XYZ file of N, CA and C in Angstrom:
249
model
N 8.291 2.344 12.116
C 7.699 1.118 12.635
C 8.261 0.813 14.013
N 7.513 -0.286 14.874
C 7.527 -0.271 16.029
C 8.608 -1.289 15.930
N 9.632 -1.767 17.416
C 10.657 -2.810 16.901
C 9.585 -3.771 17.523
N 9.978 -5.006 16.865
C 9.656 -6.296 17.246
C 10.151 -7.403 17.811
N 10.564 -7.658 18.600
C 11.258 -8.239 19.701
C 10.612 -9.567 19.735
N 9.596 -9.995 19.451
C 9.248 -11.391 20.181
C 7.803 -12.065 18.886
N 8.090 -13.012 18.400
C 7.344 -13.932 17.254
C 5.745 -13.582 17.554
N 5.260 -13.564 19.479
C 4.388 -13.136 19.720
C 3.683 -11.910 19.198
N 4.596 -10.825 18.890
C 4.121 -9.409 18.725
C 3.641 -9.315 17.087
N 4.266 -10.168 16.397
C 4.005 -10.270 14.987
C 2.888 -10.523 14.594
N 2.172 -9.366 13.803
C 0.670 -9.739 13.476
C -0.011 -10.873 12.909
N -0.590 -11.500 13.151
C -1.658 -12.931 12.189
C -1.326 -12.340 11.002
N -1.507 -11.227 9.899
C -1.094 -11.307 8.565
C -0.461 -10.081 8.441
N 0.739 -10.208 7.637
C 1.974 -9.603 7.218
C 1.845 -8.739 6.131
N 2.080 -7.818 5.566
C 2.366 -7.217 4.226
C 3.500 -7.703 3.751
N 4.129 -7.528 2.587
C 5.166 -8.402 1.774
C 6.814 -7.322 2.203
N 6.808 -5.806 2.976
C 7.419 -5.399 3.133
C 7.797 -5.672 4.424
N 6.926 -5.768 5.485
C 7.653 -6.534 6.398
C 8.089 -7.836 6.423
N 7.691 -8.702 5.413
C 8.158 -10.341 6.083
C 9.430 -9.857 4.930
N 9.634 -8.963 3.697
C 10.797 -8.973 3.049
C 11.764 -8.539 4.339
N 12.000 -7.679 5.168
C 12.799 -7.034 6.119
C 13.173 -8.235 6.978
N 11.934 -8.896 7.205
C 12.091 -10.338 8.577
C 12.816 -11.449 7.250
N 13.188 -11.367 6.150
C 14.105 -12.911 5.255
C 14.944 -11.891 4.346
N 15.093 -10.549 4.293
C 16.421 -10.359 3.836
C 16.116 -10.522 1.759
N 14.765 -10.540 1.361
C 14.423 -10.654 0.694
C 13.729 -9.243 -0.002
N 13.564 -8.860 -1.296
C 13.153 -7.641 -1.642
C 11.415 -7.597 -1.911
N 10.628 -7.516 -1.837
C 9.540 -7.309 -1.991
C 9.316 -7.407 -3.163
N 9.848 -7.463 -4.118
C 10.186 -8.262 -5.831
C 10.127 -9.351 -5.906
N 11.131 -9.708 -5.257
C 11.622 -11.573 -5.142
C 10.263 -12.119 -4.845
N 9.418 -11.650 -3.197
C 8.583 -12.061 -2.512
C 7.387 -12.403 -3.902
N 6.770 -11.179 -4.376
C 5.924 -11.132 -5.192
C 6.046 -12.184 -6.153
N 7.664 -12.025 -7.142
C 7.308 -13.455 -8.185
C 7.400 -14.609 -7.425
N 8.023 -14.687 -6.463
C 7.567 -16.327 -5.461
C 6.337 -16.992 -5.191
N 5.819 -15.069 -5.047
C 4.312 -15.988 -4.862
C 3.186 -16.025 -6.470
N 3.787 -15.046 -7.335
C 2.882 -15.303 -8.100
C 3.441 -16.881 -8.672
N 4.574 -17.418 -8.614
C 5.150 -18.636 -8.897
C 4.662 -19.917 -8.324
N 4.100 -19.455 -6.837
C 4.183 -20.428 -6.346
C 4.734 -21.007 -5.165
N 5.745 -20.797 -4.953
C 6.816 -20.808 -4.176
C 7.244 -20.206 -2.963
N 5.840 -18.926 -2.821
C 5.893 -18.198 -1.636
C 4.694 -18.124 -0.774
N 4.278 -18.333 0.138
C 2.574 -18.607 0.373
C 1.883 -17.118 0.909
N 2.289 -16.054 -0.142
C 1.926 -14.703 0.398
C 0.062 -14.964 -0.792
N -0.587 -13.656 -0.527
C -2.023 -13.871 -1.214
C -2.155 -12.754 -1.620
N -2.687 -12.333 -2.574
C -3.319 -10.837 -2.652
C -4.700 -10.060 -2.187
N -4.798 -8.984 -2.066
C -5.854 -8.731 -1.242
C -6.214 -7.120 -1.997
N -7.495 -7.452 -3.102
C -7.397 -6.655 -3.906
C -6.634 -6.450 -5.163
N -6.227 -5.307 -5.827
C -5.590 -5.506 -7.132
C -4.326 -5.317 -6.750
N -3.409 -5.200 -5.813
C -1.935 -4.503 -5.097
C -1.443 -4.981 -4.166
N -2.493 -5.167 -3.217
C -1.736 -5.523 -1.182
C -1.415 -7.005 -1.870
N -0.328 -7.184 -1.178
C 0.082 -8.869 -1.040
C 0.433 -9.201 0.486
N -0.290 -10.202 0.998
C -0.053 -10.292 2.605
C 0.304 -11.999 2.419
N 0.918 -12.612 4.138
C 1.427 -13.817 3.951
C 0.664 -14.071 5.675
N 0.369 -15.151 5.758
C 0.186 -15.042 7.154
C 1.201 -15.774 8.318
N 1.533 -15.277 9.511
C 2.328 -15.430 10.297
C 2.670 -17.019 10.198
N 1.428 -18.134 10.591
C 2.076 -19.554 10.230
C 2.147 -19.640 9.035
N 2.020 -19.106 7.940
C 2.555 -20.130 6.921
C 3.883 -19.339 6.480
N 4.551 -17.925 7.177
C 5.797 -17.813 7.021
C 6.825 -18.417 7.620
N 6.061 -18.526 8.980
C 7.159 -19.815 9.660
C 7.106 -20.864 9.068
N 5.732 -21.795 8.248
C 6.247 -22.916 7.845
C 7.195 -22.854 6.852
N 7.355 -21.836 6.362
C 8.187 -21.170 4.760
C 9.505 -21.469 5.538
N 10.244 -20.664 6.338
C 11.049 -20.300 6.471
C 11.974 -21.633 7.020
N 10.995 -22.571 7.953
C 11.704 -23.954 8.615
C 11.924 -24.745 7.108
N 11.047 -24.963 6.029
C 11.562 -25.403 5.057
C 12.704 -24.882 3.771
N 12.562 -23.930 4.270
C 13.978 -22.904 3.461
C 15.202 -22.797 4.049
N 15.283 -22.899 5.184
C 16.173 -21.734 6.546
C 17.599 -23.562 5.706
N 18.392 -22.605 6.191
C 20.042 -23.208 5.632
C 21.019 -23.886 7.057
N 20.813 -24.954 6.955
C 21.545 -25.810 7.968
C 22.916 -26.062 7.902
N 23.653 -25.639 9.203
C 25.015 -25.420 9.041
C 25.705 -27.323 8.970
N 26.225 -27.644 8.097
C 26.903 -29.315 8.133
C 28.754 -29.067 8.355
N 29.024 -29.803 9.323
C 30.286 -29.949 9.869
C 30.842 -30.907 8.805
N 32.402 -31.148 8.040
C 32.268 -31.708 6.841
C 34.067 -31.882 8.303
N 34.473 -33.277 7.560
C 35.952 -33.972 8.390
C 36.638 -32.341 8.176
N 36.725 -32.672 9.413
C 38.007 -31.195 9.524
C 37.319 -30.090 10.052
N 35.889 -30.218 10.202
C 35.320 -29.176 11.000
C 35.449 -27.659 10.562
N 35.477 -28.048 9.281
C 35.215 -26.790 8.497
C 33.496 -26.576 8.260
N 32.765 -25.612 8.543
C 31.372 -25.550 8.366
C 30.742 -25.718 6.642
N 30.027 -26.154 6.594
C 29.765 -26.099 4.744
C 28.008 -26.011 5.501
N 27.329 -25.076 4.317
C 25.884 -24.630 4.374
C 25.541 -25.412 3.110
N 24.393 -25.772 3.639
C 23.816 -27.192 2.782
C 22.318 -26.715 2.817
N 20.811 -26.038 1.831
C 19.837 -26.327 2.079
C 19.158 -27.735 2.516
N 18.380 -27.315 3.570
C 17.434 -28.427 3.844
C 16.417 -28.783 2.601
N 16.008 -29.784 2.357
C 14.947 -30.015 1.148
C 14.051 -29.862 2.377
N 12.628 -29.790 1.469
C 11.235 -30.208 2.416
C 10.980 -31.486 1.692
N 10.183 -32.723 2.405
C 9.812 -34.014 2.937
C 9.119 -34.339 2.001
């Protein structure tokens, strides 16, 4: 595969093996997320599972792990909820 350098170059819709590579996630996980619910990938046919470029970014701003400074300036990772 080609490298990808810039959010621009990233296709309008994804297969579940690249957006697993772009979140560090296995293409397992991805699948029961979305057959759950929880992941906004789609199927396409009886096999392909694709996600499309905005709704992985909206995924990811409501998932992604915000660093919180706690007295003493020790870092503690806290998920963000979504709204």
């Amino acid at each position: 595969k080609d490298l990808i350098t810039s959010w621009s170059d990233v296709p309008i819709i994804i297969d579940l093996p690249f957006a697993s590579d772009l979140l560090g996630l296995t293409v397992a996980q991805l699948k029961k997320k979305s057959r759950n619910g929880t992941f906004p990938a789609f199927k396409i046919g009886e096999r392909s599972w694709r996600v499309k470029k905005d709704d992985l970014l909206n995924w990811i701003d409501k998932h992604k792990v915000q660093q919180i400074y706690k007295k003493g300036g020790k870092p503690h990772d806290r998920q963000m909820h979504a709204l």
